[in-house]
mmCIF file of C-alpha atoms in Angstrom:
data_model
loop_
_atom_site.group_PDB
_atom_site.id
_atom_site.type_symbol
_atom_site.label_atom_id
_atom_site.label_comp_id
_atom_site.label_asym_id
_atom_site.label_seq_id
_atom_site.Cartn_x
_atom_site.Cartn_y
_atom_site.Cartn_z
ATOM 1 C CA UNK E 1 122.630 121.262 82.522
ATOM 2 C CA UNK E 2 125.546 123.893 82.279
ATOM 3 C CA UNK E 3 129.019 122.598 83.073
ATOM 4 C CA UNK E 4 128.800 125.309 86.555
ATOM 5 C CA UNK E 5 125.820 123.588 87.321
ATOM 6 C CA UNK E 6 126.764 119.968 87.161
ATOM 7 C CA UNK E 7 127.801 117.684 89.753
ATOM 8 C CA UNK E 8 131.061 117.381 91.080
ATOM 9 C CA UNK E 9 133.199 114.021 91.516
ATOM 10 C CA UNK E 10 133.298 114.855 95.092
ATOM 11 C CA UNK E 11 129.382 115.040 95.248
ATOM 12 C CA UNK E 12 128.580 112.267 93.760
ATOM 13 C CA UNK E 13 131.270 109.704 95.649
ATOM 14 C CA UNK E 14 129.411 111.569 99.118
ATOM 15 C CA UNK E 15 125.788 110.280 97.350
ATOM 16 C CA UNK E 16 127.279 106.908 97.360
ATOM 17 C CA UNK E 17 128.666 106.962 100.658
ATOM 18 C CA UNK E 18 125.450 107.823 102.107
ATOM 19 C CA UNK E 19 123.572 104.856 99.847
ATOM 20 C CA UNK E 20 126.161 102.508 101.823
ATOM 21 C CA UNK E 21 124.871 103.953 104.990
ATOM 22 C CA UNK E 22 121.340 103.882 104.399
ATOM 23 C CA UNK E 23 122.009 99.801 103.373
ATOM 24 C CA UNK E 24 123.521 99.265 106.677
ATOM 25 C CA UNK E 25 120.756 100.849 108.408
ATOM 26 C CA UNK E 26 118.261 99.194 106.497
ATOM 27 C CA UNK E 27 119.597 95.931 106.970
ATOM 28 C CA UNK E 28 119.751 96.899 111.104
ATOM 29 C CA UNK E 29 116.151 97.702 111.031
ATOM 30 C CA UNK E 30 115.426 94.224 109.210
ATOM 31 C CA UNK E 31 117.452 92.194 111.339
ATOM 32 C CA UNK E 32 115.714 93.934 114.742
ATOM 33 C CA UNK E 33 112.295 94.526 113.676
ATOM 34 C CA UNK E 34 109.704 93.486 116.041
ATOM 35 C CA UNK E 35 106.363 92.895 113.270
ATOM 36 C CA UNK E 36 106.074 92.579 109.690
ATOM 37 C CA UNK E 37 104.521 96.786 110.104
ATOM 38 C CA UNK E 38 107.335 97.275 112.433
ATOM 39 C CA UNK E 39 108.136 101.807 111.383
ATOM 40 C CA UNK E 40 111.735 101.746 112.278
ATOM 41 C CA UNK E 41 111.972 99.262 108.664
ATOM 42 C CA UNK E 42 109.838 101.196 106.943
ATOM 43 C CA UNK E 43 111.430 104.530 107.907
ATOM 44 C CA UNK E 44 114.816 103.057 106.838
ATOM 45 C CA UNK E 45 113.040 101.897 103.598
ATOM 46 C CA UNK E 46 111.792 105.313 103.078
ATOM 47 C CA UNK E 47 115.635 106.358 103.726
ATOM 48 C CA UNK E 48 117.250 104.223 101.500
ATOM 49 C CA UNK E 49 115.221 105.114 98.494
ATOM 50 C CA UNK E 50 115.903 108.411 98.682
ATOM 51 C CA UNK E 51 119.501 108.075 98.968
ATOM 52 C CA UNK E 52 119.577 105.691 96.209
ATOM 53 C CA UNK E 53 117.445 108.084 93.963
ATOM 54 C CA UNK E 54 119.816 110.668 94.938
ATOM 55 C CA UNK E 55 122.984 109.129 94.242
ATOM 56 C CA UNK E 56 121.595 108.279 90.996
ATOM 57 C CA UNK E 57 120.579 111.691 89.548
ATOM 58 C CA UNK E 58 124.202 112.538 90.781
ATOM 59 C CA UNK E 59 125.547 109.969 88.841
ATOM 60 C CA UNK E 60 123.741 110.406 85.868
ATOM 61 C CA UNK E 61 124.081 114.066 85.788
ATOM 62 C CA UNK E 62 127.895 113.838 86.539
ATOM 63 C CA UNK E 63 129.051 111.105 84.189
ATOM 64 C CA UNK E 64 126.161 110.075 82.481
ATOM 65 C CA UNK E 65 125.572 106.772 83.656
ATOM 66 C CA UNK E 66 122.431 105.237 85.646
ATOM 67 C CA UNK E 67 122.205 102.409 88.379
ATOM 68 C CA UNK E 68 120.633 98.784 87.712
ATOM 69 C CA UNK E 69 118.124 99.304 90.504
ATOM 70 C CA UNK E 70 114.597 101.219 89.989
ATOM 71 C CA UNK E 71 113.401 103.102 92.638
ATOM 72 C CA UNK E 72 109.836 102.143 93.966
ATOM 73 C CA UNK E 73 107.309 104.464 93.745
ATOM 74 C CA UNK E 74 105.844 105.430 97.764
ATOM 75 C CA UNK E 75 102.668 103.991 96.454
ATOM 76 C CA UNK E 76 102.082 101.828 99.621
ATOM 77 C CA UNK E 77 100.762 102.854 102.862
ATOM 78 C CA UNK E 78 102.403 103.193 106.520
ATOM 79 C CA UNK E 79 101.708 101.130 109.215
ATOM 80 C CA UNK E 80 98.141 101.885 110.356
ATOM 81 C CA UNK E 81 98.264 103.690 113.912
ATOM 82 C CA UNK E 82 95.012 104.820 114.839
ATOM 83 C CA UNK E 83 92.416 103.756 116.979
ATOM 84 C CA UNK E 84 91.891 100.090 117.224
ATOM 85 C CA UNK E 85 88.434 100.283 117.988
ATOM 86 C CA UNK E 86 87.281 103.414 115.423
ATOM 87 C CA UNK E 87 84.225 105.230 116.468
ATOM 88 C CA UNK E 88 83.984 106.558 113.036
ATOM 89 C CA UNK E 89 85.159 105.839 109.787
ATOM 90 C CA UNK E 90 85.235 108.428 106.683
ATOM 91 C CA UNK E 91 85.223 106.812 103.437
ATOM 92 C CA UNK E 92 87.072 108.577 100.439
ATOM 93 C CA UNK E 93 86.088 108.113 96.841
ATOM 94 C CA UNK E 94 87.718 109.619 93.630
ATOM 95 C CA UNK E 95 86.295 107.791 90.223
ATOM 96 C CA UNK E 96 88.036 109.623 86.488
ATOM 97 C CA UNK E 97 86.272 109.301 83.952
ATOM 98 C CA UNK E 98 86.749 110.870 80.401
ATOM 99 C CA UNK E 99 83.746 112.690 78.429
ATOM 100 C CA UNK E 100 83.839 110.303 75.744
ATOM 101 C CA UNK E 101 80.636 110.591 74.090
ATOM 102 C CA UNK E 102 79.237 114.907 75.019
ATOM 103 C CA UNK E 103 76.352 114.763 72.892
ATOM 104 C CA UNK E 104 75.151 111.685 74.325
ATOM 105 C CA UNK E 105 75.749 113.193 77.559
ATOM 106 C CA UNK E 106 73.993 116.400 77.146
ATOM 107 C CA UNK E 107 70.951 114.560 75.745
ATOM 108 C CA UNK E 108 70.730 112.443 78.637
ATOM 109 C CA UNK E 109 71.039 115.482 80.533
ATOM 110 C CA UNK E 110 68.049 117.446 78.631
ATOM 111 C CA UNK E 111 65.756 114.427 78.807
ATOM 112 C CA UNK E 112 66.939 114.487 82.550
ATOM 113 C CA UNK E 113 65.562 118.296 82.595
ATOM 114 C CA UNK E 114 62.753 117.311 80.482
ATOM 115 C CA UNK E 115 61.452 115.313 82.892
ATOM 116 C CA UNK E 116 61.799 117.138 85.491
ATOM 117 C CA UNK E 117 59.943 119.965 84.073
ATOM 118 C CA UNK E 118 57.112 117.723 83.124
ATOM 119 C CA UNK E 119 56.795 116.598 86.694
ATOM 120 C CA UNK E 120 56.745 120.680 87.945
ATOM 121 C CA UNK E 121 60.252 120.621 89.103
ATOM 122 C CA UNK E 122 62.633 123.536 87.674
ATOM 123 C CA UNK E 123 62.701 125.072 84.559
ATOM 124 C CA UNK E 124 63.872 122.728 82.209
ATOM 125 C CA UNK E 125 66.161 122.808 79.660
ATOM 126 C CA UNK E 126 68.595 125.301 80.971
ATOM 127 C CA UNK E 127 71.702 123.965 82.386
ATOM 128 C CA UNK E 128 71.944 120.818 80.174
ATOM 129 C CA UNK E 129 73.146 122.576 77.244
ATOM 130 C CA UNK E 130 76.982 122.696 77.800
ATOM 131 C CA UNK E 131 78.977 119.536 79.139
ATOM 132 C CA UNK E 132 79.763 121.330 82.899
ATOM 133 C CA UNK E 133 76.137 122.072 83.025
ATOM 134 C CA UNK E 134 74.633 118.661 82.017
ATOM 135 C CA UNK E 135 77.322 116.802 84.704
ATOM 136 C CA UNK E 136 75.860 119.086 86.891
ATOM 137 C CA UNK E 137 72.311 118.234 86.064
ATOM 138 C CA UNK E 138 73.527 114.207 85.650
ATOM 139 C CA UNK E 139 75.611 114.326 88.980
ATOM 140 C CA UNK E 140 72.761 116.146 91.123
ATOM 141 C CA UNK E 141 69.944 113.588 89.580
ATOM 142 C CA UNK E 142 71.680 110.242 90.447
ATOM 143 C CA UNK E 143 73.985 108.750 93.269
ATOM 144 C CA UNK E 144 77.411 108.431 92.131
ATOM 145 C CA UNK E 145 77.363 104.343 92.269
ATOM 146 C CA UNK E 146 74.777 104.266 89.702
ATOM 147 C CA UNK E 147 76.717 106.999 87.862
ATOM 148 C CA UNK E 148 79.066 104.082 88.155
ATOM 149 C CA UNK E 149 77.268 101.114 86.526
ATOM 150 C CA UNK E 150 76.068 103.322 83.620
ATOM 151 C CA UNK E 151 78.805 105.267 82.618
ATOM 152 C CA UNK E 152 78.205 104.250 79.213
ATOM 153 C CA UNK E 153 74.774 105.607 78.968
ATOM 154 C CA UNK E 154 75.791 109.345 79.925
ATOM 155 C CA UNK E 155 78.710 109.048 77.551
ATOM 156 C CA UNK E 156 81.600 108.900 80.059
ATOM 157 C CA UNK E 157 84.278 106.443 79.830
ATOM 158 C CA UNK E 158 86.021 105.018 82.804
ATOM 159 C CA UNK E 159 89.369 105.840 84.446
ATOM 160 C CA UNK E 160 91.334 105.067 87.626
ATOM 161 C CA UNK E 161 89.248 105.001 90.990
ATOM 162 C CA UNK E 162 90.167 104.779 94.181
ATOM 163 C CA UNK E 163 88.706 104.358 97.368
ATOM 164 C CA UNK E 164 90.203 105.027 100.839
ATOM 165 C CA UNK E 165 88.627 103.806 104.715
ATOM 166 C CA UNK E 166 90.265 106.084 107.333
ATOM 167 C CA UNK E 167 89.672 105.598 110.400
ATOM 168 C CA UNK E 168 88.261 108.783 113.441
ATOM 169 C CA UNK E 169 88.197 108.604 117.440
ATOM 170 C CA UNK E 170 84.659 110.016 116.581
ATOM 171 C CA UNK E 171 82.362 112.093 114.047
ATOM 172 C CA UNK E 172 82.836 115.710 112.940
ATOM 173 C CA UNK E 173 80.806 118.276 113.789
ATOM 174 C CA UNK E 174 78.302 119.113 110.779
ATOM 175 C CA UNK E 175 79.505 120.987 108.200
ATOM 176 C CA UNK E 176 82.933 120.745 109.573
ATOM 177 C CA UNK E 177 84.859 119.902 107.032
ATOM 178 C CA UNK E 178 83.089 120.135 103.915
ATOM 179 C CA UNK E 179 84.996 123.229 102.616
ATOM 180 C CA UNK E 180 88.085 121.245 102.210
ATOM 181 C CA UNK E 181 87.404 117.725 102.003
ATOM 182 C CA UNK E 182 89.904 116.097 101.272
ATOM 183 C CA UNK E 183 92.743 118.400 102.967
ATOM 184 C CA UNK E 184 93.368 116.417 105.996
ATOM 185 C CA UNK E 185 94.424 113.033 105.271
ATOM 186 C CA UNK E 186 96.192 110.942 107.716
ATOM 187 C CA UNK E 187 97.914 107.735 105.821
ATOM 188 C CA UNK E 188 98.453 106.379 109.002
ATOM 189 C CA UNK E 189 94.688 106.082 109.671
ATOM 190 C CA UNK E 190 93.981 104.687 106.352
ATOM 191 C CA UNK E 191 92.299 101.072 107.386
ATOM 192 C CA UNK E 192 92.252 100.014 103.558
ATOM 193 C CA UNK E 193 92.716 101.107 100.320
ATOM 194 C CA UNK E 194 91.157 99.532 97.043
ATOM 195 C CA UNK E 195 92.561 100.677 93.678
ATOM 196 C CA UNK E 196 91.109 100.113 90.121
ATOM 197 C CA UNK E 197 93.592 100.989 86.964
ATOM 198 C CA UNK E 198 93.726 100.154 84.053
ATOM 199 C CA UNK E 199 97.688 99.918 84.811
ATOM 200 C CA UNK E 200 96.499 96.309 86.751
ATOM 201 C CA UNK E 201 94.419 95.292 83.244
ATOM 202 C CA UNK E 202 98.122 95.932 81.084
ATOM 203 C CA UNK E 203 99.922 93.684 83.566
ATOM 204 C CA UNK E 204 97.981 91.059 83.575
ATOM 205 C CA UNK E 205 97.523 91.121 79.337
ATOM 206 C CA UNK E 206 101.356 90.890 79.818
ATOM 207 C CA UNK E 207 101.741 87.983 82.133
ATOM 208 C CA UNK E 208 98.792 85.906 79.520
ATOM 209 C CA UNK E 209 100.725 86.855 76.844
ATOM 210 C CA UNK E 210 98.129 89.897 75.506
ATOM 211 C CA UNK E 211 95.559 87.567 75.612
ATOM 212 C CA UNK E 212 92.460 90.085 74.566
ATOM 213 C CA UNK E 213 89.590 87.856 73.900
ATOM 214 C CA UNK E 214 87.522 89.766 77.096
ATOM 215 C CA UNK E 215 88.090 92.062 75.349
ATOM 216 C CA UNK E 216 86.839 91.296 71.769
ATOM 217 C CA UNK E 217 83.527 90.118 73.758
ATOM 218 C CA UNK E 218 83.100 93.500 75.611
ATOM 219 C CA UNK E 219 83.499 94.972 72.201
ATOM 220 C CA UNK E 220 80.839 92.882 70.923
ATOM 221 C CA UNK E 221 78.215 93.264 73.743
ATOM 222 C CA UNK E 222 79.048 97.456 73.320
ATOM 223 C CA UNK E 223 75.823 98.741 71.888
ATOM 224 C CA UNK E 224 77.334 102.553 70.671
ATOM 225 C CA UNK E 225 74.700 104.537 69.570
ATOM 226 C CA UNK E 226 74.244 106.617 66.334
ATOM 227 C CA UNK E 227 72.947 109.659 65.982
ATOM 228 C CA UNK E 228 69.866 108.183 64.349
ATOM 229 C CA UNK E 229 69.659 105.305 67.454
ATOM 230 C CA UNK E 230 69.527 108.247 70.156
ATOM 231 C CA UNK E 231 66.230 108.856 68.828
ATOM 232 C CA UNK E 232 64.905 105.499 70.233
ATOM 233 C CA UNK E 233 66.505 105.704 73.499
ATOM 234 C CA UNK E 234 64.103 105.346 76.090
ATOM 235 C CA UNK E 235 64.437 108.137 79.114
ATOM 236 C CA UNK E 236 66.278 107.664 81.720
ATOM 237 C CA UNK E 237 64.602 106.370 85.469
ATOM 238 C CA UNK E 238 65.566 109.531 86.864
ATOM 239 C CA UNK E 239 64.889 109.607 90.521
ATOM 240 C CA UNK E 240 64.429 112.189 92.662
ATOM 241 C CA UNK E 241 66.454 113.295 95.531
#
C-alpha cells in the first residue's frame, strides 16, 4: 500500500477506541441478557468483531503489527424468529462433488442412454458424450440421495454438503419461486442446519493425533476400476422417473 494510502496514527488509535467501546457494550449485553439466544448479545457480538477486525487491518497496515485475538468467522446462525408452529418448511440442499473419474462417468452415462433406448425411451447415445451432458443424463435418471450413496460409481468424489430447514407461515404458490431458488433466504427462519466437511474429518485426525487407520481400511475396501474392469461392470438399475 502507498505511503498516501496508509493509515494514519490518528486512525488507528480511533479503531482502538471504538474496540474499547464495543467491549463495554458487549459485556452490557452479557450481563443483561434475558436467554442464552437473547439478539441484543449477539448484535453486540456481531459489533465487536467488526471493530476488532477493523482495528486490526489498521494496525497492521499502519505499523505492521497484528493482534493476539482471531476473529471468528459469522459461520453460526441468529436466533431463530419465525413461526413457532411452521405451516411449511423448505428444505435446502447443496452437495460438491469433484469429477474425479469422467470416463467412468460418461460410461455410466451411455449405458444409462443405452438402456433407455432399448426400453423405447429417447434416442440414445446423444447427450452422454461430454461430462455436462452425461451429469445431465446421470442427474435426470436418479434422485439426488442415491446420487449420494454411489458417488463412486459415476466417478464423482465427495465435497462439502450442507443442508438447511427454514421454516414458512405457509406454502408457495406453484412455480413461485423456482426461477431463483435459493435468492430469498431468511437466517432467522433457519430451524437447523447440518454441515458435512471434510474441515470436521482434519480436526478430529488432529485431536487423535493423525490417527488414519479408517482411513487405510476405506482405501482397502475402494474397488477403482481399470479400464479393462469397466468392461465387466454390470449396468446400472436405472429407474425411471
Amino acid at each position: 500500500m502507498s505511503d498516501a494510502a496508509q493509515s494514519t496514527a490518528a486512525e488507528v488509535r480511533a479503531a482502538a477506541e471504538a474496540v474499547k467501546t464495543a467491549l463495554d457494550r458487549h459485556l452490557a449485553a452479557v450481563e443483561r441478557r434475558s436467554g442464552e439466544d437473547d439478539p441484543a448479545v449477539y448484535e453486540a457480538f456481531n459489533q465487536l468483531a467488526a471493530a476488532a477486525e477493523a482495528y486490526d487491518e489498521l494496525l497492521y497496515d499502519r505499523y505492521d503489527e497484528v493482534t493476539p485475538f482471531e476473529i471468528p468467522g459469522d459461520d453460526t446462525l441468529p436466533p431463530y424468529t419465525g413461526p413457532e408452529e411452521p405451516h411449511a418448511i423448505s428444505v435446502l440442499i447443496r452437495r460438491d462433488y469433484a469429477v474425479a473419474e469422467p470416463q467412468r462417468l460418461l460410461a455410466q452415462a451411455e449405458r444409462v442412454e443405452a438402456a433407455d433406448s432399448d426400453a423405447g425411451v429417447g434416442a440414445g447415445g446423444d447427450a452422454s458424450g461430454t461430462v455436462p451432458g452425461a451429469l445431465g443424463v446421470l442427474f435426470g435418471e436418479f434422485e439426488p440421495d442415491e446420487i449420494a450413496s454411489r458417488h463412486k460409481e459415476f466417478g464423482l468424489e465427495e465435497a462439502d454438503s450442507t443442508l438447511w430447514v427454514t421454516a414458512s407461515d405457509e406454502l408457495s404458490d406453484p412455480g413461485e419461486w423456482l426461477e431463483m431458488p435459493f435468492e430469498h433466504v431468511d437466517p432467522e427462519r433457519v430451524v437447523c442446519r447440518f454441515d458435512v466437511s471434510a474441515v470436521f474429518d482434519e480436526e478430529e485426525d488432529e485431536e487423535d493425533g493423525g490417527d488414519d487407520t479408517d482411513g487405510d481400511d476405506e482405501d482397502d475396501l475402494d474397488t477403482d476400476l481399470g479400464e479393462d474392469e469397466d468392461e465387466d461392470l454390470e449396468p446400472l438399475d436405472a429407474t425411471d422417473r
